[in-house]
Amino acid sequence: MAGSVQFDLVSPERRLASFPATEVQIPGAMGDMTAMEGHAPTITTLRPGILRVVGTDGAKAYVVTGGFAEISASGVSVLAEQAVPLDELTPAALEALVADATAAAALTSDKDTADKTAADLAALRGAVGS
Amino acid sequence: MPSLKDLKNRIGSVKNTRKITKAMQMVAAAKLRRAQEAAVAARPFAERMTAVMSALASGVGTGEGAPKLLAGNGRDQVHLLVVMTSERGLCGGFNSSIVKLARLRAAELSAQGKTVKILTVGKKGREQLKRDWSRAFVGHVDLSDVKRVGYANAQGIARQAMAAFAADEADVVTIFYNRFQSVIAQIPTMQQIIPAKFEGGAPTALYDYEPSEEAILADLLPRSVATQIFTALLENGASEQGARMSAMDNATRNAGDMINKLTIQYNRSRQASITKELIEIISGAEAL
């Protein structure tokens, strides 16, 4: 298919997805970005949010927290600390995810980071709920 | 000379032992396969992480303003050793080999006048280290309820180590685990995780960094520590099952040898007693 990039979603425990995609929406730390074919090579950290992928066989969405995304000529790889497909996410799992991320943020001495994470999580909760 | 009945009982009990060790070997083989799969599945993440980290680290360097987890806090006095062992025994020299390496390192460090602190993961190692180094114990991570080691477990350990580093209670953190090579070979390994060390790592491609290189590095370093610990835990898991499998294989074989020996002894003494009885009958008949 024309205009596709190789998309990989990897968590520490296993490779969650690997398929050609036409566009990948990444919740970057500095704001969302969409990677398509020919994107400049970029490395960005992730904020807790929703990763949307448009593949050859429909769109997929994952909830990710922490990690980074690497956009290179060979493809887009997202290394997320935790990643759950959006349609498999239960409210309990979301709460666990949020609690975990909050605990991690509380450990950092930097108050701005902690505040930002909390805001991101609130936004994420809203986005998932809708 | 044991009686025939004693020998028979003995053979019976060794046979039971052999059944148990055989079963344990098969269980270990099944678990080993799963542990290996987990280790292989975790590899892409760890490899990418290391590749990106070394590219970043060589770009930023360890000069002024570099993150402390990378550059260290400038001291080398307090060493925290994270010793990862198993929760269960009967796995050959698996735990002893890690403990031996850790003990050597601890002795070497204290000979240099450094302070040694030990964080144990898995109770078998703690038991072995208790005699000489119980004063150095600063904590213990119990994984006995954990069926399958997850990334969350690694994060927990990483947080403890990083908290100690941040609070200036440790200057250098090293992990000890067994690297899995094959079922018969596990290599006890010592790896320094704080300050982080990355080998090679020339800045590969030209990337745009968002936010800055330094910010990404600062964000990823704690995750990289957790990833290294996670990899070590998985390697350790596979090694443990591998070690147990070969230990139980040996035990099964030994039990088989023992059964053969005992059976020969049993047959000999049975024949001896038959011969004795025959001689008694014949000599009794001749005397008439």
CSV table of C-alpha atoms in Angstrom, one decimal:
chain,number,residue,atom,x,y,z
A,1,MET,CA,0.0,0.0,0.0
A,2,ALA,CA,1.3,3.4,-0.9
A,3,GLY,CA,2.1,5.8,1.9
A,4,SER,CA,2.4,3.4,4.8
A,5,VAL,CA,5.0,3.1,7.5
A,6,GLN,CA,5.8,0.1,9.7
A,7,PHE,CA,4.2,0.6,13.1
A,8,ASP,CA,5.4,-1.2,16.2
A,9,LEU,CA,3.9,-1.0,19.7
A,10,VAL,CA,6.2,-2.6,22.3
A,11,SER,CA,5.7,-2.9,26.0
A,12,PRO,CA,8.4,-4.1,28.4
A,13,GLU,CA,6.7,-7.5,28.5
A,14,ARG,CA,5.9,-8.1,24.9
A,15,ARG,CA,5.3,-6.8,21.4
A,16,LEU,CA,1.7,-5.7,21.3
A,17,ALA,CA,1.3,-4.8,17.7
A,18,SER,CA,3.3,-4.7,14.5
A,19,PHE,CA,1.7,-3.8,11.2
A,20,PRO,CA,1.9,-1.3,8.4
A,21,ALA,CA,-0.1,1.9,9.1
A,22,THR,CA,-0.9,5.0,7.2
A,23,GLU,CA,-0.9,7.3,10.1
A,24,VAL,CA,0.0,7.2,13.8
A,25,GLN,CA,-1.3,9.8,16.3
A,26,ILE,CA,1.2,9.9,19.2
A,27,PRO,CA,0.4,11.6,22.5
A,28,GLY,CA,3.8,13.3,22.8
A,29,ALA,CA,5.0,15.1,25.9
A,30,MET,CA,4.9,18.4,24.0
A,31,GLY,CA,1.6,17.8,22.4
A,32,ASP,CA,0.0,15.3,20.0
A,33,MET,CA,1.7,14.6,16.7
A,34,THR,CA,0.7,12.5,13.7
A,35,ALA,CA,3.4,10.5,12.0
A,36,MET,CA,2.9,9.6,8.4
A,37,GLU,CA,5.2,8.5,5.7
A,38,GLY,CA,8.2,10.8,5.2
A,39,HIS,CA,8.0,12.3,8.7
A,40,ALA,CA,11.3,13.8,9.9
A,41,PRO,CA,13.2,11.4,12.2
A,42,THR,CA,12.0,12.3,15.7
A,43,ILE,CA,12.2,10.9,19.2
A,44,THR,CA,9.6,12.1,21.7
A,45,THR,CA,8.6,11.1,25.1
A,46,LEU,CA,5.0,10.1,25.8
A,47,ARG,CA,2.5,11.5,28.1
A,48,PRO,CA,-0.4,9.4,29.4
A,49,GLY,CA,-2.9,9.5,26.6
A,50,ILE,CA,-4.5,7.7,23.7
A,51,LEU,CA,-2.4,6.4,20.8
A,52,ARG,CA,-4.4,6.1,17.6
A,53,VAL,CA,-3.2,4.1,14.6
A,54,VAL,CA,-4.8,3.9,11.2
A,55,GLY,CA,-3.8,0.7,9.6
A,56,THR,CA,-4.6,-1.2,6.5
A,57,ASP,CA,-7.4,-3.0,8.2
A,58,GLY,CA,-9.0,-0.2,10.1
A,59,ALA,CA,-8.1,2.1,13.0
A,60,LYS,CA,-6.9,1.0,16.4
A,61,ALA,CA,-6.5,2.9,19.6
A,62,TYR,CA,-4.4,2.1,22.7
A,63,VAL,CA,-4.1,3.8,26.1
A,64,VAL,CA,-0.5,4.3,26.8
A,65,THR,CA,1.5,5.7,29.8
A,66,GLY,CA,5.1,6.6,29.8
A,67,GLY,CA,7.8,5.7,27.4
A,68,PHE,CA,8.9,7.2,24.1
A,69,ALA,CA,8.2,7.0,20.4
A,70,GLU,CA,10.8,6.8,17.7
A,71,ILE,CA,10.0,7.9,14.2
A,72,SER,CA,12.6,7.0,11.7
A,73,ALA,CA,12.7,6.2,8.0
A,74,SER,CA,12.1,2.6,8.6
A,75,GLY,CA,8.9,3.1,10.7
A,76,VAL,CA,7.3,4.3,13.8
A,77,SER,CA,8.0,2.4,17.1
A,78,VAL,CA,6.3,3.3,20.3
A,79,LEU,CA,7.8,2.0,23.4
A,80,ALA,CA,5.2,2.4,26.1
A,81,GLU,CA,5.6,1.4,29.7
A,82,GLN,CA,2.0,0.3,29.8
A,83,ALA,CA,-0.3,-0.1,26.8
A,84,VAL,CA,-3.8,-1.4,26.7
A,85,PRO,CA,-6.1,-1.6,23.7
A,86,LEU,CA,-8.8,1.0,24.2
A,87,ASP,CA,-11.7,-1.4,23.6
A,88,GLU,CA,-10.3,-3.8,26.2
A,89,LEU,CA,-9.9,-1.2,28.8
A,90,THR,CA,-12.2,-1.7,31.8
A,91,PRO,CA,-12.9,1.0,34.4
A,92,ALA,CA,-10.9,-1.0,37.0
A,93,ALA,CA,-7.9,-1.3,34.7
A,94,LEU,CA,-8.0,2.4,34.0
A,95,GLU,CA,-8.1,3.2,37.7
A,96,ALA,CA,-5.1,0.9,38.2
A,97,LEU,CA,-3.3,2.6,35.4
A,98,VAL,CA,-4.0,6.1,36.8
A,99,ALA,CA,-3.1,5.1,40.3
A,100,ASP,CA,0.2,3.6,39.1
A,101,ALA,CA,1.1,6.7,37.1
A,102,THR,CA,0.2,9.0,40.0
A,103,ALA,CA,2.4,7.0,42.3
A,104,ALA,CA,5.2,7.3,39.8
A,105,ALA,CA,4.7,11.0,39.4
A,106,ALA,CA,4.6,11.5,43.2
A,107,LEU,CA,8.1,10.2,43.4
A,108,THR,CA,9.6,12.8,41.2
A,109,SER,CA,10.9,15.8,43.1
A,110,ASP,CA,9.8,18.1,40.3
A,111,LYS,CA,6.4,19.5,41.2
A,112,ASP,CA,5.7,20.7,37.7
A,113,THR,CA,6.1,17.2,36.3
A,114,ALA,CA,3.8,15.7,38.9
A,115,ASP,CA,1.1,18.4,38.2
A,116,LYS,CA,1.4,17.9,34.5
A,117,THR,CA,1.0,14.1,34.9
A,118,ALA,CA,-2.1,14.6,37.0
A,119,ALA,CA,-3.6,16.9,34.4
A,120,ASP,CA,-2.8,14.4,31.7
A,121,LEU,CA,-4.4,11.7,33.6
A,122,ALA,CA,-7.6,13.7,34.2
A,123,ALA,CA,-7.7,14.5,30.5
A,124,LEU,CA,-7.2,10.8,29.7
A,125,ARG,CA,-10.0,9.8,32.0
A,126,GLY,CA,-12.3,12.3,30.3
A,127,ALA,CA,-11.3,11.1,26.8
A,128,VAL,CA,-11.8,7.4,27.7
A,129,GLY,CA,-15.1,8.1,29.3
A,130,SER,CA,-16.5,9.9,26.3
B,1,MET,CA,24.2,-57.0,56.0
B,2,PRO,CA,20.7,-55.5,55.5
B,3,SER,CA,17.9,-58.0,55.4
B,4,LEU,CA,15.9,-58.7,52.2
B,5,LYS,CA,13.0,-56.8,53.5
B,6,ASP,CA,15.1,-53.7,54.3
B,7,LEU,CA,16.6,-53.8,50.8
B,8,LYS,CA,13.1,-54.0,49.3
B,9,ASN,CA,11.9,-51.0,51.3
B,10,ARG,CA,15.0,-49.1,50.4
B,11,ILE,CA,14.4,-49.8,46.7
B,12,GLY,CA,10.8,-48.7,47.0
B,13,SER,CA,11.7,-45.4,48.6
B,14,VAL,CA,14.4,-44.6,46.1
B,15,LYS,CA,11.9,-45.3,43.3
B,16,ASN,CA,9.5,-42.8,44.9
B,17,THR,CA,12.2,-40.2,45.1
B,18,ARG,CA,13.0,-40.8,41.4
B,19,LYS,CA,9.3,-40.2,40.5
B,20,ILE,CA,9.3,-36.9,42.4
B,21,THR,CA,12.5,-35.6,40.8
B,22,LYS,CA,11.3,-36.7,37.4
B,23,ALA,CA,8.1,-34.8,37.9
B,24,MET,CA,10.0,-31.7,39.1
B,25,GLN,CA,12.2,-31.9,36.1
B,26,MET,CA,9.2,-32.0,33.8
B,27,VAL,CA,7.6,-29.1,35.6
B,28,ALA,CA,10.8,-27.1,35.4
B,29,ALA,CA,11.0,-27.9,31.6
B,30,ALA,CA,7.6,-26.5,31.1
B,31,LYS,CA,8.3,-23.4,33.2
B,32,LEU,CA,11.6,-22.9,31.5
B,33,ARG,CA,9.9,-22.7,28.1
B,34,ARG,CA,7.5,-20.1,29.4
B,35,ALA,CA,10.3,-18.1,31.1
B,36,GLN,CA,12.3,-18.2,27.9
B,37,GLU,CA,9.3,-17.0,25.9
B,38,ALA,CA,8.9,-14.1,28.3
B,39,ALA,CA,12.5,-13.2,28.0
B,40,VAL,CA,12.4,-13.3,24.3
B,41,ALA,CA,9.2,-11.2,24.2
B,42,ALA,CA,10.8,-8.6,26.4
B,43,ARG,CA,13.9,-8.3,24.2
B,44,PRO,CA,12.6,-5.8,21.6
B,45,PHE,CA,11.8,-3.2,24.3
B,46,ALA,CA,15.1,-3.6,26.1
B,47,GLU,CA,17.1,-3.5,22.9
B,48,ARG,CA,15.4,-0.4,21.6
B,49,MET,CA,15.6,1.3,24.9
B,50,THR,CA,19.4,0.6,25.2
B,51,ALA,CA,20.0,1.8,21.6
B,52,VAL,CA,18.2,5.1,22.2
B,53,MET,CA,19.7,5.6,25.6
B,54,SER,CA,23.2,5.1,24.4
B,55,ALA,CA,22.7,7.4,21.5
B,56,LEU,CA,21.3,10.0,23.9
B,57,ALA,CA,23.9,9.5,26.6
B,58,SER,CA,26.8,9.9,24.2
B,59,GLY,CA,25.1,13.0,22.8
B,60,VAL,CA,24.6,14.7,26.2
B,61,GLY,CA,27.8,13.4,27.8
B,62,THR,CA,28.5,13.2,31.5
B,63,GLY,CA,29.6,16.8,31.9
B,64,GLU,CA,28.1,19.5,33.9
B,65,GLY,CA,24.3,19.5,34.1
B,66,ALA,CA,23.9,15.8,33.1
B,67,PRO,CA,21.3,13.9,34.9
B,68,LYS,CA,22.6,12.4,38.2
B,69,LEU,CA,21.4,8.9,37.3
B,70,LEU,CA,23.8,9.0,34.4
B,71,ALA,CA,26.7,11.0,35.7
B,72,GLY,CA,26.6,9.8,39.3
B,73,ASN,CA,26.7,12.1,42.3
B,74,GLY,CA,30.4,12.4,42.2
B,75,ARG,CA,31.0,9.9,45.1
B,76,ASP,CA,31.9,6.3,45.2
B,77,GLN,CA,31.6,5.6,48.9
B,78,VAL,CA,28.3,3.7,49.5
B,79,HIS,CA,27.6,0.7,47.3
B,80,LEU,CA,24.1,-0.8,47.1
B,81,LEU,CA,24.2,-4.4,45.9
B,82,VAL,CA,20.9,-5.8,44.6
B,83,VAL,CA,21.2,-9.5,44.9
B,84,MET,CA,18.5,-11.4,42.9
B,85,THR,CA,18.0,-15.0,43.7
B,86,SER,CA,15.1,-17.5,43.6
B,87,GLU,CA,12.3,-18.1,46.1
B,88,ARG,CA,12.6,-21.8,46.0
B,89,GLY,CA,15.4,-24.2,46.4
B,90,LEU,CA,16.3,-27.5,44.7
B,91,CYS,CA,17.9,-25.7,41.7
B,92,GLY,CA,21.5,-26.8,41.9
B,93,GLY,CA,24.1,-24.2,42.3
B,94,PHE,CA,21.9,-21.4,41.0
B,95,ASN,CA,21.6,-19.4,44.2
B,96,SER,CA,25.1,-20.2,45.5
B,97,SER,CA,26.7,-18.9,42.3
B,98,ILE,CA,25.0,-15.5,42.6
B,99,VAL,CA,25.7,-15.3,46.3
B,100,LYS,CA,29.3,-16.2,45.8
B,101,LEU,CA,29.8,-13.4,43.3
B,102,ALA,CA,28.0,-10.9,45.5
B,103,ARG,CA,30.0,-12.0,48.5
B,104,LEU,CA,33.3,-11.6,46.6
B,105,ARG,CA,32.3,-8.1,45.5
B,106,ALA,CA,31.1,-7.1,49.0
B,107,ALA,CA,34.4,-8.3,50.5
B,108,GLU,CA,36.4,-6.5,47.9
B,109,LEU,CA,34.5,-3.3,48.5
B,110,SER,CA,34.7,-3.4,52.2
B,111,ALA,CA,38.4,-4.1,51.9
B,112,GLN,CA,38.7,-0.8,50.0
B,113,GLY,CA,37.0,0.9,52.9
B,114,LYS,CA,33.6,1.4,51.1
B,115,THR,CA,30.3,0.9,52.8
B,116,VAL,CA,28.3,-2.0,51.5
B,117,LYS,CA,24.5,-2.2,51.6
B,118,ILE,CA,22.5,-5.1,50.3
B,119,LEU,CA,19.0,-5.3,49.0
B,120,THR,CA,17.9,-8.9,48.5
B,121,VAL,CA,15.3,-10.1,46.0
B,122,GLY,CA,14.2,-13.7,46.6
B,123,LYS,CA,14.6,-15.4,50.0
B,124,LYS,CA,17.1,-18.0,49.1
B,125,GLY,CA,19.9,-15.5,48.6
B,126,ARG,CA,18.9,-13.7,51.8
B,127,GLU,CA,19.3,-16.9,53.8
B,128,GLN,CA,22.7,-17.5,52.4
B,129,LEU,CA,23.9,-14.0,52.9
B,130,LYS,CA,22.5,-13.7,56.4
B,131,ARG,CA,25.5,-15.2,58.2
B,132,ASP,CA,28.2,-12.8,57.0
B,133,TRP,CA,26.3,-9.8,55.8
B,134,SER,CA,23.1,-9.4,57.8
B,135,ARG,CA,24.4,-6.0,59.1
B,136,ALA,CA,24.5,-4.7,55.5
B,137,PHE,CA,20.9,-5.6,54.8
B,138,VAL,CA,18.7,-2.6,53.9
B,139,GLY,CA,15.7,-4.3,52.5
B,140,HIS,CA,14.1,-7.3,51.0
B,141,VAL,CA,11.8,-7.8,48.1
B,142,ASP,CA,9.6,-10.8,48.4
B,143,LEU,CA,8.4,-12.3,45.1
B,144,SER,CA,7.2,-15.6,46.5
B,145,ASP,CA,3.5,-14.6,45.8
B,146,VAL,CA,4.3,-13.6,42.3
B,147,LYS,CA,3.4,-16.2,39.8
B,148,ARG,CA,4.8,-14.4,36.8
B,149,VAL,CA,7.3,-11.7,37.1
B,150,GLY,CA,5.9,-8.5,35.6
B,151,TYR,CA,7.3,-5.2,34.7
B,152,ALA,CA,5.6,-3.8,37.8
B,153,ASN,CA,7.8,-5.9,40.1
B,154,ALA,CA,10.9,-4.5,38.3
B,155,GLN,CA,9.5,-1.0,38.8
B,156,GLY,CA,9.1,-1.6,42.5
B,157,ILE,CA,12.7,-2.7,42.8
B,158,ALA,CA,13.9,0.2,40.6
B,159,ARG,CA,12.0,2.7,42.7
B,160,GLN,CA,13.6,1.4,45.9
B,161,ALA,CA,17.1,1.7,44.4
B,162,MET,CA,16.5,5.1,42.9
B,163,ALA,CA,15.0,6.4,46.2
B,164,ALA,CA,18.1,5.3,48.0
B,165,PHE,CA,20.2,7.0,45.4
B,166,ALA,CA,18.2,10.2,45.5
B,167,ALA,CA,18.4,10.3,49.3
B,168,ASP,CA,22.2,9.9,49.1
B,169,GLU,CA,22.0,6.6,50.9
B,170,ALA,CA,23.7,4.9,48.0
B,171,ASP,CA,26.2,6.2,45.4
B,172,VAL,CA,26.5,3.2,43.2
B,173,VAL,CA,23.9,0.5,42.6
B,174,THR,CA,24.9,-2.9,41.2
B,175,ILE,CA,22.6,-5.8,40.4
B,176,PHE,CA,23.6,-9.5,40.6
B,177,TYR,CA,21.8,-12.1,38.6
B,178,ASN,CA,22.3,-15.2,36.5
B,179,ARG,CA,22.4,-14.6,32.8
B,180,PHE,CA,20.8,-17.5,31.0
B,181,GLN,CA,23.0,-19.1,28.4
B,182,SER,CA,21.7,-22.6,28.2
B,183,VAL,CA,20.0,-25.2,30.4
B,184,ILE,CA,23.4,-26.3,31.7
B,185,ALA,CA,25.1,-23.0,31.8
B,186,GLN,CA,24.0,-19.9,33.7
B,187,ILE,CA,26.5,-17.1,34.1
B,188,PRO,CA,26.5,-15.1,37.3
B,189,THR,CA,26.6,-11.5,36.3
B,190,MET,CA,27.3,-8.2,38.0
B,191,GLN,CA,25.9,-5.1,36.3
B,192,GLN,CA,26.1,-1.5,37.4
B,193,ILE,CA,22.8,0.3,36.9
B,194,ILE,CA,23.3,3.6,38.7
B,195,PRO,CA,25.2,5.6,37.5
B,196,ALA,CA,24.0,4.2,34.2
B,197,LYS,CA,26.6,2.8,31.9
B,198,PHE,CA,26.0,2.5,28.2
B,199,GLU,CA,28.5,1.0,25.8
B,200,GLY,CA,29.3,2.2,22.4
B,201,GLY,CA,26.5,4.3,21.2
B,202,ALA,CA,27.6,6.7,18.6
B,203,PRO,CA,24.8,9.2,17.7
B,204,THR,CA,23.2,7.1,15.0
B,205,ALA,CA,20.7,9.0,12.9
B,206,LEU,CA,19.9,12.6,13.1
B,207,TYR,CA,16.8,12.9,15.1
B,208,ASP,CA,14.6,15.7,16.1
B,209,TYR,CA,14.1,15.6,19.9
B,210,GLU,CA,10.9,16.7,21.5
B,211,PRO,CA,11.3,18.0,24.1
B,212,SER,CA,15.1,18.5,24.3
B,213,GLU,CA,17.6,15.7,24.4
B,214,GLU,CA,18.4,16.4,28.0
B,215,ALA,CA,14.7,16.3,29.0
B,216,ILE,CA,14.2,13.0,27.2
B,217,LEU,CA,17.2,11.5,28.8
B,218,ALA,CA,16.1,12.6,32.3
B,219,ASP,CA,12.6,11.1,31.6
B,220,LEU,CA,14.0,7.9,30.2
B,221,LEU,CA,16.8,7.1,32.7
B,222,PRO,CA,14.5,5.9,35.5
B,223,ARG,CA,12.6,3.8,32.9
B,224,SER,CA,15.9,2.4,31.6
B,225,VAL,CA,16.9,1.4,35.2
B,226,ALA,CA,13.6,-0.4,35.6
B,227,THR,CA,14.0,-2.1,32.2
B,228,GLN,CA,17.5,-3.3,33.0
B,229,ILE,CA,16.1,-4.8,36.3
B,230,PHE,CA,13.2,-6.3,34.4
B,231,THR,CA,15.5,-8.0,31.9
B,232,ALA,CA,17.7,-9.3,34.8
B,233,LEU,CA,14.6,-10.7,36.6
B,234,LEU,CA,13.5,-12.5,33.4
B,235,GLU,CA,17.0,-13.9,32.7
B,236,ASN,CA,17.1,-15.0,36.3
B,237,GLY,CA,13.7,-16.7,36.0
B,238,ALA,CA,14.8,-18.6,32.9
B,239,SER,CA,18.2,-19.5,34.6
B,240,GLU,CA,16.4,-20.7,37.7
B,241,GLN,CA,14.2,-23.1,35.8
B,242,GLY,CA,17.1,-24.2,33.6
B,243,ALA,CA,19.3,-24.9,36.7
B,244,ARG,CA,16.4,-26.7,38.4
B,245,MET,CA,15.9,-28.8,35.3
B,246,SER,CA,19.4,-30.0,35.1
B,247,ALA,CA,19.7,-30.5,38.8
B,248,MET,CA,16.6,-32.7,38.8
B,249,ASP,CA,17.8,-34.5,35.7
B,250,ASN,CA,21.0,-35.4,37.6
B,251,ALA,CA,19.0,-36.4,40.6
B,252,THR,CA,16.7,-38.7,38.5
B,253,ARG,CA,19.7,-40.3,36.9
B,254,ASN,CA,21.4,-40.8,40.3
B,255,ALA,CA,18.3,-42.4,41.7
B,256,GLY,CA,18.2,-44.8,38.7
B,257,ASP,CA,21.8,-45.8,39.3
B,258,MET,CA,21.1,-46.3,43.0
B,259,ILE,CA,18.1,-48.5,42.2
B,260,ASN,CA,20.2,-50.6,39.9
B,261,LYS,CA,22.9,-51.1,42.6
B,262,LEU,CA,20.3,-51.9,45.2
B,263,THR,CA,18.5,-54.4,43.0
B,264,ILE,CA,21.8,-56.2,42.3
B,265,GLN,CA,22.5,-56.4,46.0
B,266,TYR,CA,19.0,-57.6,46.6
B,267,ASN,CA,19.2,-60.3,44.0
B,268,ARG,CA,22.6,-61.5,45.3
B,269,SER,CA,21.4,-61.8,48.8
B,270,ARG,CA,18.2,-63.5,47.7
B,271,GLN,CA,20.3,-66.1,45.8
B,272,ALA,CA,22.7,-66.5,48.7
B,273,SER,CA,19.9,-67.3,51.0
B,274,ILE,CA,18.4,-69.8,48.5
B,275,THR,CA,21.8,-71.5,48.1
B,276,LYS,CA,22.2,-71.6,51.9
B,277,GLU,CA,18.8,-73.3,52.3
B,278,LEU,CA,19.6,-75.8,49.6
B,279,ILE,CA,22.9,-76.7,51.2
B,280,GLU,CA,21.2,-77.2,54.5
B,281,ILE,CA,18.6,-79.5,53.0
B,282,ILE,CA,21.2,-81.5,51.1
B,283,SER,CA,23.6,-81.9,54.0
B,284,GLY,CA,20.7,-82.8,56.1
B,285,ALA,CA,19.7,-85.6,53.7
B,286,GLU,CA,23.3,-86.8,53.4
B,287,ALA,CA,23.6,-87.1,57.2
B,288,LEU,CA,20.8,-89.7,57.3
